[in-house]
């Protein structure tokens, strides 16, 4: 058994927990929309064709914000195709995923779904095949109150009130050669700057996200951010970051340390943005929108011609195991730890496509293993994020060198006095005896809720036939005595412990 200590103090604040950290992503891709959130023939479908079982799980997941409609899809998307009478909407090719898009779901349907799910929408405009005018048009349709052609069109389509979208992504991953309308940093930076200025001239309060690199492994990473931000710095509020993790060649030790990479990635993007700010002598500090992140077994994904030009084909429906859930829990720890810079984040995606929620056509919906750390972190992270001083042994990894076996963050709600500790044990074989010093908090803190996600079978998954094979259980030996919280953390585990005052 290993041992580790954490020291917390209510004065060690990083930033308030941003509810937007618990965002998700709905792309018109695979079965995320069609037979995911929307399936009019499903037994649970409501009058709008939305699956009520999926809506219920979306609420339970604690999603605050949803990025829509893509992703790579958005770079060839014509939003006008998805509004007005459904019978008149065209079927189009989606070049990003070689699928057919029926346009049965468009802006008005999605906004209705978002209201039911109680989520804010982050709308991505197409800067791949389109430009400033189309971005202005979709903004007018979404947000203009009355009298203009597109506001009247929205009203005629059933939404008298504007949708009031405030967060817009200025395109998607335009640094990637796979992107329809792929651009150089200079081409994209100029287009993003012109689009941002135009959108803001109508609505100065908008929060705009410029595309950062599509991953930190891109050859242009950091140079892309620097060039794009030199052109857009004054006009945008966020730079985006995207990261997907998977075990390479079965190396679970490195995979479990994925949050080390996410920490480094966030720090690098913040440093690059700050260096542009310094060069421009700007007092403004940009935020990071980590608007695509997850575990994705990407190297196993091969686009096959068999799924070409189908409607809602099964693509990248990854089935997640225990290790994946621990990694997702750890990535959420990393995002919370950076709450001073990362104030919006979207797990990609919500349903079926690399997703915490799975559905079967005409059948059930179920929670994947990664659902649990997300739902619990979203529910339990309240108040201020606290910096945590950690003393723990390290273990060697092939990708990241020597890495602490334990990673943690905490939150403190000054109003209720609640403290929640989120912690992972990344060691493959050894448990950890954890001791957390609680000096400085209100006296009388006791464990009010605790959860550990772990399993002797690291590859156990939840399936349609066994949907609750992997669920959290109470944290082992979690107890507070003499101002010290103690708990036993099994190998490869994610744990959350909420402490409340009597
Ligand atoms: O989430 C799947 C895809 O990953 C998105 O469409 C794209 O933006 C990213 O490369």
Coordinates of C-alpha atoms and ligand atoms in Angstrom, one line a residue:
X1 CA 0.0 0.0 0.0
X2 CA 1.3 3.5 -0.9
X3 CA 0.5 6.6 1.1
X4 CA -0.1 10.2 0.1
X5 CA -1.2 13.4 1.7
X6 CA -3.1 16.4 0.5
X7 CA -3.1 19.8 2.1
X8 CA -6.1 22.0 1.5
X9 CA -6.9 25.5 2.8
X10 CA -9.9 27.7 2.1
X11 CA -7.5 30.5 1.2
X12 CA -5.8 28.6 -1.6
X13 CA -8.4 29.6 -4.2
X14 CA -7.9 29.3 -7.9
X15 CA -11.2 30.7 -9.3
X16 CA -14.9 30.0 -8.9
X17 CA -16.2 26.8 -10.4
X18 CA -17.4 27.7 -13.9
X19 CA -20.6 25.8 -14.7
X20 CA -19.6 25.9 -18.3
X21 CA -16.8 23.5 -17.5
X22 CA -19.5 20.8 -17.7
X23 CA -20.3 21.3 -21.3
X24 CA -20.9 18.7 -24.0
X25 CA -21.1 18.5 -27.7
X26 CA -23.8 17.5 -30.2
X27 CA -22.5 17.2 -33.7
X28 CA -24.5 16.1 -36.8
X29 CA -22.3 13.0 -36.9
X30 CA -23.1 9.3 -36.8
X31 CA -26.0 8.7 -34.4
X32 CA -25.5 11.7 -32.1
X33 CA -28.5 13.6 -33.4
X34 CA -30.5 11.0 -35.4
X35 CA -31.4 8.0 -33.1
X36 CA -29.4 9.8 -30.4
X37 CA -31.2 12.8 -29.1
X38 CA -33.9 12.6 -31.8
X39 CA -35.9 9.5 -32.7
X40 CA -39.6 10.3 -33.4
X41 CA -40.6 6.7 -33.6
X42 CA -39.0 5.8 -30.2
X43 CA -41.5 4.7 -27.5
X44 CA -40.2 7.5 -25.2
X45 CA -40.3 10.2 -28.0
X46 CA -42.0 13.4 -27.0
X47 CA -44.2 15.5 -29.3
X48 CA -41.1 17.0 -30.9
X49 CA -39.5 13.6 -31.6
X50 CA -36.9 13.9 -28.8
X51 CA -36.1 10.8 -26.8
X52 CA -37.3 11.5 -23.2
X53 CA -34.9 8.8 -21.9
X54 CA -31.9 10.6 -23.4
X55 CA -33.2 14.0 -22.2
X56 CA -33.4 12.5 -18.6
X57 CA -29.9 11.2 -18.8
X58 CA -28.6 14.5 -20.2
X59 CA -30.0 16.3 -17.2
X60 CA -28.6 13.6 -14.8
X61 CA -25.2 14.0 -16.4
X62 CA -25.3 17.7 -15.3
X63 CA -24.5 19.2 -18.7
X64 CA -24.5 23.0 -18.6
X65 CA -23.5 24.0 -22.2
X66 CA -23.7 22.2 -25.6
X67 CA -21.6 23.0 -28.6
X68 CA -23.6 22.6 -31.8
X69 CA -23.8 21.7 -34.8
X70 CA -20.1 20.6 -35.3
X71 CA -17.3 19.7 -35.4
X72 CA -16.0 18.9 -38.8
X73 CA -19.6 18.8 -40.0
X74 CA -20.1 22.6 -39.5
X75 CA -17.4 23.4 -42.1
X76 CA -19.7 22.4 -44.9
X77 CA -23.0 23.2 -43.3
X78 CA -25.7 25.5 -44.6
X79 CA -27.9 26.4 -41.6
X80 CA -30.8 27.5 -43.9
X81 CA -31.2 23.9 -45.0
X82 CA -32.4 23.1 -41.5
X83 CA -35.2 25.7 -41.0
X84 CA -38.7 25.9 -42.2
X85 CA -41.1 23.1 -43.1
X86 CA -39.4 19.8 -42.7
X87 CA -40.8 18.4 -46.0
X88 CA -39.1 21.1 -47.9
X89 CA -35.7 20.6 -46.4
X90 CA -33.0 19.2 -48.7
X91 CA -30.9 16.1 -48.2
X92 CA -27.3 17.0 -48.5
X93 CA -23.9 15.3 -48.5
X94 CA -21.9 15.7 -45.4
X95 CA -18.3 15.7 -46.7
X96 CA -16.8 15.5 -43.2
X97 CA -18.2 12.1 -42.3
X98 CA -19.3 10.9 -45.8
X99 CA -22.9 10.7 -44.6
X100 CA -26.2 12.0 -45.7
X101 CA -27.8 14.9 -43.8
X102 CA -31.6 14.9 -43.9
X103 CA -31.8 18.3 -42.1
X104 CA -34.9 17.0 -40.1
X105 CA -33.2 18.6 -37.1
X106 CA -32.0 22.1 -37.5
X107 CA -31.7 25.2 -35.4
X108 CA -35.3 25.5 -34.2
X109 CA -35.5 21.8 -33.2
X110 CA -32.1 21.9 -31.5
X111 CA -33.0 25.0 -29.6
X112 CA -36.2 23.3 -28.4
X113 CA -34.2 20.3 -27.3
X114 CA -31.7 22.5 -25.5
X115 CA -34.5 24.2 -23.5
X116 CA -35.9 20.8 -22.5
X117 CA -32.4 19.7 -21.5
X118 CA -31.8 23.0 -19.7
X119 CA -28.5 23.7 -21.4
X120 CA -26.9 26.8 -22.9
X121 CA -26.0 26.5 -26.6
X122 CA -22.6 27.4 -27.9
X123 CA -23.2 27.8 -31.7
X124 CA -20.4 27.1 -34.2
X125 CA -20.6 29.1 -37.4
X126 CA -19.2 27.7 -40.7
X127 CA -15.9 29.4 -41.6
X128 CA -14.8 26.5 -43.8
X129 CA -17.0 27.0 -46.9
X130 CA -18.7 30.2 -45.8
X131 CA -17.8 33.5 -44.3
X132 CA -18.9 36.8 -42.7
X133 CA -22.3 37.2 -44.3
X134 CA -23.5 33.7 -43.5
X135 CA -22.3 34.1 -39.9
X136 CA -24.2 37.4 -39.7
X137 CA -27.3 35.7 -41.1
X138 CA -27.3 32.9 -38.6
X139 CA -26.8 35.4 -35.8
X140 CA -29.7 37.4 -37.1
X141 CA -31.9 34.3 -37.3
X142 CA -30.9 33.2 -33.8
X143 CA -30.8 36.5 -32.0
X144 CA -32.5 39.4 -33.7
X145 CA -35.7 40.3 -31.9
X146 CA -38.1 41.5 -34.7
X147 CA -38.8 43.1 -38.1
X148 CA -35.8 41.9 -40.1
X149 CA -36.2 39.3 -42.7
X150 CA -34.4 36.6 -40.8
X151 CA -36.0 37.5 -37.4
X152 CA -39.4 37.3 -39.2
X153 CA -38.4 33.9 -40.7
X154 CA -37.6 32.6 -37.2
X155 CA -40.9 33.9 -36.0
X156 CA -42.7 32.2 -38.9
X157 CA -40.9 29.0 -38.0
X158 CA -42.4 29.1 -34.5
X159 CA -40.0 31.0 -32.3
X160 CA -41.4 34.5 -31.5
X161 CA -38.6 35.2 -29.1
X162 CA -34.9 35.4 -30.1
X163 CA -32.8 32.5 -28.8
X164 CA -30.3 34.8 -27.2
X165 CA -27.2 32.7 -28.0
X166 CA -24.1 34.5 -26.5
X167 CA -21.2 32.1 -27.2
X168 CA -20.2 31.6 -30.8
X169 CA -17.3 29.4 -32.1
X170 CA -15.7 31.0 -35.2
X171 CA -15.4 27.8 -37.2
X172 CA -13.9 24.5 -36.3
X173 CA -10.3 23.1 -36.5
X174 CA -9.4 25.1 -39.6
X175 CA -5.7 24.2 -39.1
X176 CA -6.5 20.6 -40.1
X177 CA -6.0 19.5 -43.7
X178 CA -9.0 17.2 -43.3
X179 CA -11.2 20.2 -42.7
X180 CA -13.5 21.4 -45.5
X181 CA -12.1 24.9 -46.3
X182 CA -8.8 24.3 -44.4
X183 CA -6.9 27.5 -44.1
X184 CA -3.5 28.9 -43.2
X185 CA -3.3 30.7 -39.9
X186 CA -3.2 34.0 -41.7
X187 CA -6.2 33.2 -43.9
X188 CA -8.2 32.0 -40.9
X189 CA -7.0 34.7 -38.5
X190 CA -8.2 37.4 -40.9
X191 CA -11.6 35.7 -41.6
X192 CA -12.1 35.1 -37.9
X193 CA -11.3 38.7 -37.0
X194 CA -13.6 40.1 -39.7
X195 CA -16.4 37.8 -38.6
X196 CA -15.9 38.6 -34.9
X197 CA -16.0 42.3 -35.6
X198 CA -19.2 42.0 -37.7
X199 CA -21.0 39.8 -35.2
X200 CA -20.0 42.1 -32.3
X201 CA -21.1 45.3 -34.2
X202 CA -24.6 43.9 -33.8
X203 CA -24.2 42.4 -30.4
X204 CA -21.2 43.7 -28.5
X205 CA -21.8 41.4 -25.5
X206 CA -21.2 38.2 -27.5
X207 CA -18.5 35.8 -26.3
X208 CA -16.4 34.6 -29.3
X209 CA -14.1 31.7 -29.6
X210 CA -11.3 31.6 -32.1
X211 CA -10.1 28.2 -33.2
X212 CA -6.8 27.1 -31.7
X213 CA -5.0 24.0 -33.0
X214 CA -7.0 20.9 -33.5
X215 CA -4.5 19.1 -31.2
X216 CA -1.3 19.9 -29.5
X217 CA 0.4 17.4 -31.7
X218 CA -0.2 19.4 -34.9
X219 CA 3.1 20.5 -36.5
X220 CA 1.7 24.1 -36.4
X221 CA 0.7 24.0 -32.7
X222 CA 1.5 27.3 -30.9
X223 CA 2.6 29.0 -34.1
X224 CA -1.0 28.7 -35.3
X225 CA -2.3 30.2 -32.0
X226 CA 0.2 33.0 -32.1
X227 CA -0.5 34.0 -35.7
X228 CA -4.3 33.7 -35.3
X229 CA -4.3 35.7 -32.0
X230 CA -2.2 38.4 -33.4
X231 CA -5.0 39.1 -35.9
X232 CA -8.0 38.4 -33.6
X233 CA -6.8 39.3 -30.0
X234 CA -9.0 42.4 -29.6
X235 CA -12.0 40.8 -31.3
X236 CA -12.3 37.5 -29.4
X237 CA -12.7 36.3 -25.8
X238 CA -11.5 32.7 -26.1
X239 CA -9.1 30.5 -27.9
X240 CA -10.2 26.9 -28.3
X241 CA -8.3 23.7 -27.4
X242 CA -9.1 20.1 -28.5
X243 CA -7.6 16.9 -27.1
X244 CA -8.4 13.2 -27.3
X245 CA -6.6 10.5 -25.4
X246 CA -6.2 6.7 -25.8
X247 CA -3.9 4.0 -24.7
X248 CA -1.1 3.5 -27.3
X249 CA 0.1 -0.1 -27.7
X250 CA -1.7 -1.0 -24.5
X251 CA 0.5 1.3 -22.4
X252 CA -2.0 2.0 -19.6
X253 CA 0.5 3.7 -17.3
X254 CA 1.0 6.6 -19.8
X255 CA -2.7 6.6 -20.6
X256 CA -3.6 7.0 -17.0
X257 CA -1.3 10.1 -16.9
X258 CA -3.2 11.8 -19.8
X259 CA -4.0 14.7 -17.5
X260 CA -0.3 15.6 -17.3
X261 CA -0.6 16.2 -21.1
X262 CA -3.8 18.2 -20.7
X263 CA -2.2 20.4 -17.9
X264 CA 0.8 21.0 -20.2
X265 CA -1.4 21.8 -23.2
X266 CA -3.5 24.3 -21.2
X267 CA -0.4 26.0 -19.8
X268 CA 1.1 26.2 -23.3
X269 CA -2.0 27.8 -24.9
X270 CA -2.2 30.2 -22.0
X271 CA 1.4 31.2 -22.3
X272 CA 1.1 31.6 -26.1
X273 CA -2.0 33.8 -25.7
X274 CA -0.3 35.9 -23.0
X275 CA 2.8 36.4 -25.1
X276 CA 0.6 37.8 -27.9
X277 CA -1.2 40.0 -25.3
X278 CA 2.2 41.3 -24.1
X279 CA 3.3 42.0 -27.7
X280 CA 0.1 43.9 -28.4
X281 CA 0.4 45.7 -25.0
X282 CA -3.1 44.6 -24.3
X283 CA -4.5 44.5 -20.7
X284 CA -6.9 41.8 -21.8
X285 CA -6.4 38.2 -20.8
X286 CA -8.0 35.5 -23.1
X287 CA -9.8 32.5 -21.7
X288 CA -9.6 29.0 -23.1
X289 CA -12.6 27.1 -24.4
X290 CA -11.6 23.4 -24.2
X291 CA -14.5 22.6 -26.5
X292 CA -13.5 19.1 -27.5
X293 CA -12.0 16.6 -25.0
X294 CA -12.4 13.0 -24.2
X295 CA -11.1 9.5 -24.5
X296 CA -11.3 8.4 -28.1
X297 CA -9.9 5.2 -29.6
X298 CA -9.0 7.2 -32.6
X299 CA -6.3 5.0 -34.0
X300 CA -8.9 2.2 -34.3
X301 CA -11.2 4.5 -36.3
X302 CA -11.0 3.9 -40.0
X303 CA -13.5 5.6 -42.2
X304 CA -14.9 2.8 -44.3
X305 CA -16.7 3.1 -47.6
X306 CA -19.4 0.8 -46.3
X307 CA -20.8 3.7 -44.3
X308 CA -20.5 6.2 -47.2
X309 CA -23.6 8.3 -47.8
X310 CA -25.8 6.6 -45.2
X311 CA -28.1 8.6 -42.8
X312 CA -26.8 8.4 -39.3
X313 CA -24.3 5.5 -39.7
X314 CA -22.7 3.9 -36.6
X315 CA -19.4 5.7 -36.3
X316 CA -17.0 5.8 -33.4
X317 CA -19.4 4.4 -30.9
X318 CA -16.6 3.6 -28.5
X319 CA -17.4 1.4 -25.6
X320 CA -15.7 2.7 -22.5
X321 CA -14.1 0.7 -19.7
X322 CA -13.0 1.4 -16.1
X323 CA -9.6 2.9 -17.1
X324 CA -11.3 5.2 -19.5
X325 CA -13.6 6.4 -16.8
X326 CA -10.6 7.1 -14.4
X327 CA -8.9 9.0 -17.2
X328 CA -12.1 11.1 -17.8
X329 CA -12.3 11.8 -14.1
X330 CA -8.7 12.9 -14.1
X331 CA -9.2 15.2 -17.2
X332 CA -12.0 16.9 -15.3
X333 CA -9.6 17.4 -12.3
X334 CA -7.2 19.1 -14.8
X335 CA -10.0 21.3 -16.2
X336 CA -11.1 22.4 -12.8
X337 CA -7.5 23.0 -11.7
X338 CA -7.3 25.5 -14.6
X339 CA -10.6 27.3 -13.8
X340 CA -8.8 30.6 -13.9
X341 CA -8.2 30.1 -17.7
X342 CA -10.5 27.4 -18.8
X343 CA -14.0 28.7 -18.2
X344 CA -15.8 26.6 -20.8
X345 CA -15.2 23.0 -21.8
X346 CA -17.2 20.4 -23.9
X347 CA -16.8 16.7 -23.6
X348 CA -17.1 15.3 -27.1
X349 CA -19.7 14.1 -27.7
X350 CA -23.0 13.6 -25.8
X351 CA -24.7 10.6 -27.3
X352 CA -23.4 7.5 -29.1
X353 CA -20.4 9.2 -30.8
X354 CA -17.6 8.8 -28.3
X355 CA -20.2 9.5 -25.7
X356 CA -21.2 9.0 -22.1
X357 CA -24.8 8.2 -23.2
X358 CA -25.5 5.3 -25.5
X359 CA -28.8 4.4 -27.2
X360 CA -30.2 1.6 -29.3
X361 CA -32.5 2.3 -32.1
X362 CA -36.0 1.7 -30.7
X363 CA -34.4 0.3 -27.6
X364 CA -32.9 1.4 -24.3
X365 CA -30.4 4.1 -23.4
X366 CA -27.6 3.5 -20.9
X367 CA -24.8 5.2 -19.0
X368 CA -21.3 4.4 -20.2
X369 CA -18.5 4.1 -17.5
X370 CA -17.4 7.7 -18.3
X371 CA -20.8 9.0 -17.5
X372 CA -20.3 8.6 -13.7
X373 CA -17.2 10.8 -13.0
X374 CA -18.7 13.5 -15.2
X375 CA -22.1 13.5 -13.5
X376 CA -20.6 13.4 -10.0
X377 CA -18.1 16.1 -10.7
X378 CA -20.7 18.4 -12.2
X379 CA -23.0 17.8 -9.2
X380 CA -20.4 18.1 -6.5
X381 CA -18.0 20.8 -7.7
X382 CA -19.4 23.9 -6.0
X383 CA -18.1 27.3 -5.0
X384 CA -14.4 28.0 -5.4
X385 CA -11.8 25.6 -6.9
X386 CA -8.9 25.1 -4.4
X387 CA -5.3 24.5 -5.1
X388 CA -4.2 21.3 -3.5
X389 CA -0.6 20.6 -2.2
X390 CA 0.1 17.0 -2.9
X391 CA 2.8 14.7 -1.5
X392 CA 2.7 11.3 -3.2
X393 CA 5.1 8.8 -4.7
X394 CA 5.7 8.8 -8.5
X395 CA 5.7 6.0 -11.1
X396 CA 7.5 5.9 -14.4
X397 CA 5.7 6.4 -17.7
X398 CA 7.0 5.9 -21.2
X399 CA 5.3 9.1 -22.5
X400 CA 5.5 11.6 -19.6
X401 CA 8.5 10.4 -17.5
X402 CA 8.0 10.2 -13.7
X403 CA 4.4 11.1 -12.8
X404 CA 2.7 11.3 -9.3
X405 CA 0.5 8.3 -8.6
X406 CA -2.2 10.6 -7.3
X407 CA -3.8 13.7 -8.8
X408 CA -6.4 15.8 -7.0
X409 CA -8.4 19.0 -6.9
X410 CA -10.9 20.3 -4.4
X411 CA -13.8 22.7 -4.2
X412 CA -15.1 24.8 -1.3
X413 CA -18.5 26.3 -1.0
X414 CA -18.1 29.1 1.5
X415 CA -21.9 29.5 2.0
X416 CA -22.6 25.9 3.0
X417 CA -19.1 25.1 4.2
X418 CA -19.0 22.0 2.0
X419 CA -15.6 20.8 0.7
X420 CA -15.3 18.2 -2.0
X421 CA -12.1 16.4 -2.9
X422 CA -11.7 14.8 -6.3
X423 CA -8.8 12.4 -6.5
X424 CA -7.4 9.6 -8.8
X425 CA -5.1 6.8 -8.0
X426 CA -3.2 6.1 -11.3
X427 CA -1.2 3.2 -10.0
X428 CA -1.9 0.0 -11.9
X429 CA -1.4 -2.4 -8.9
X430 CA -1.1 -0.5 -5.6
X431 CA -3.7 1.1 -3.5
X432 CA -3.1 4.4 -1.7
X433 CA -3.8 5.4 1.9
X434 CA -4.8 9.0 1.6
X435 CA -4.7 11.6 4.4
X436 CA -6.1 15.1 3.7
X437 CA -5.4 17.9 6.1
X438 CA -8.5 20.1 6.6
X439 CA -7.0 22.8 8.8
X440 CA -8.6 26.2 8.3
X441 CA -12.1 24.9 7.3
X442 CA -15.2 25.1 9.5
X443 CA -14.9 22.6 12.4
X444 CA -17.2 19.6 12.3
X445 CA -16.7 18.6 8.7
X446 CA -17.8 15.0 8.2
X447 CA -18.1 12.7 5.1
X448 CA -21.6 13.3 3.7
X449 CA -21.2 11.5 0.4
X450 CA -18.5 9.5 -1.2
X451 CA -18.0 7.6 -4.4
X452 CA -15.2 5.5 -5.9
X453 CA -15.2 4.2 -9.4
X454 CA -12.8 1.1 -9.7
X455 CA -13.1 -2.5 -10.6
X456 CA -10.9 -5.6 -10.4
X457 CA -11.5 -6.0 -14.2
X458 CA -10.0 -2.8 -15.7
X459 CA -11.7 -3.6 -19.0
X460 CA -15.2 -4.0 -17.6
X461 CA -17.8 -2.0 -19.5
X462 CA -21.5 -1.1 -19.4
X463 CA -23.5 -2.6 -22.2
X464 CA -27.1 -2.7 -23.3
X465 CA -27.5 -6.1 -21.6
X466 CA -25.5 -5.2 -18.5
X467 CA -25.9 -1.4 -18.2
X468 CA -24.8 -1.1 -14.6
X469 CA -21.9 -3.4 -14.6
X470 CA -19.6 -0.5 -13.6
X471 CA -21.1 2.0 -11.2
X472 CA -19.5 4.0 -8.3
X473 CA -19.6 2.6 -4.8
X474 CA -18.9 4.3 -1.5
X475 CA -15.3 5.3 -1.0
X476 CA -13.5 2.8 1.2
X477 CA -12.7 3.8 4.8
X478 CA -13.6 7.5 4.1
X479 CA -13.8 9.2 7.5
X480 CA -12.7 12.4 9.2
X481 CA -10.9 12.3 12.6
X482 CA -9.0 15.2 14.3
X483 CA -9.3 17.4 11.2
X484 CA -7.8 14.7 8.9
X485 CA -9.9 13.0 6.1
X486 CA -8.6 9.5 5.5
X487 CA -9.6 7.1 2.7
X488 CA -8.3 4.1 0.9
X489 CA -8.0 4.5 -2.9
X490 CA -7.9 1.3 -4.9
X491 CA -5.5 0.9 -7.8
X492 CA -6.8 2.7 -11.0
X493 CA -9.6 4.5 -9.3
X494 CA -11.4 7.8 -9.3
X495 CA -12.9 9.1 -6.0
X496 CA -15.0 12.0 -4.9
X497 CA -15.7 12.7 -1.3
X498 CA -18.0 15.5 -0.1
X499 CA -17.5 16.8 3.4
X500 CA -20.3 18.8 5.1
X501 CA -20.6 20.6 8.4
X502 CA -22.9 18.9 10.9
Ligands
LIG1 O1 -15.7 14.9 -32.2 C1 -15.3 14.3 -33.4 C2 -14.5 15.2 -34.3 O2 -13.2 15.4 -33.7 C3 -15.0 16.6 -34.5 O3 -15.9 16.6 -35.6 C4 -13.8 17.4 -34.9 O4 -13.9 18.7 -34.6 C5 -12.7 16.6 -34.2 O5 -11.6 16.4 -35.0

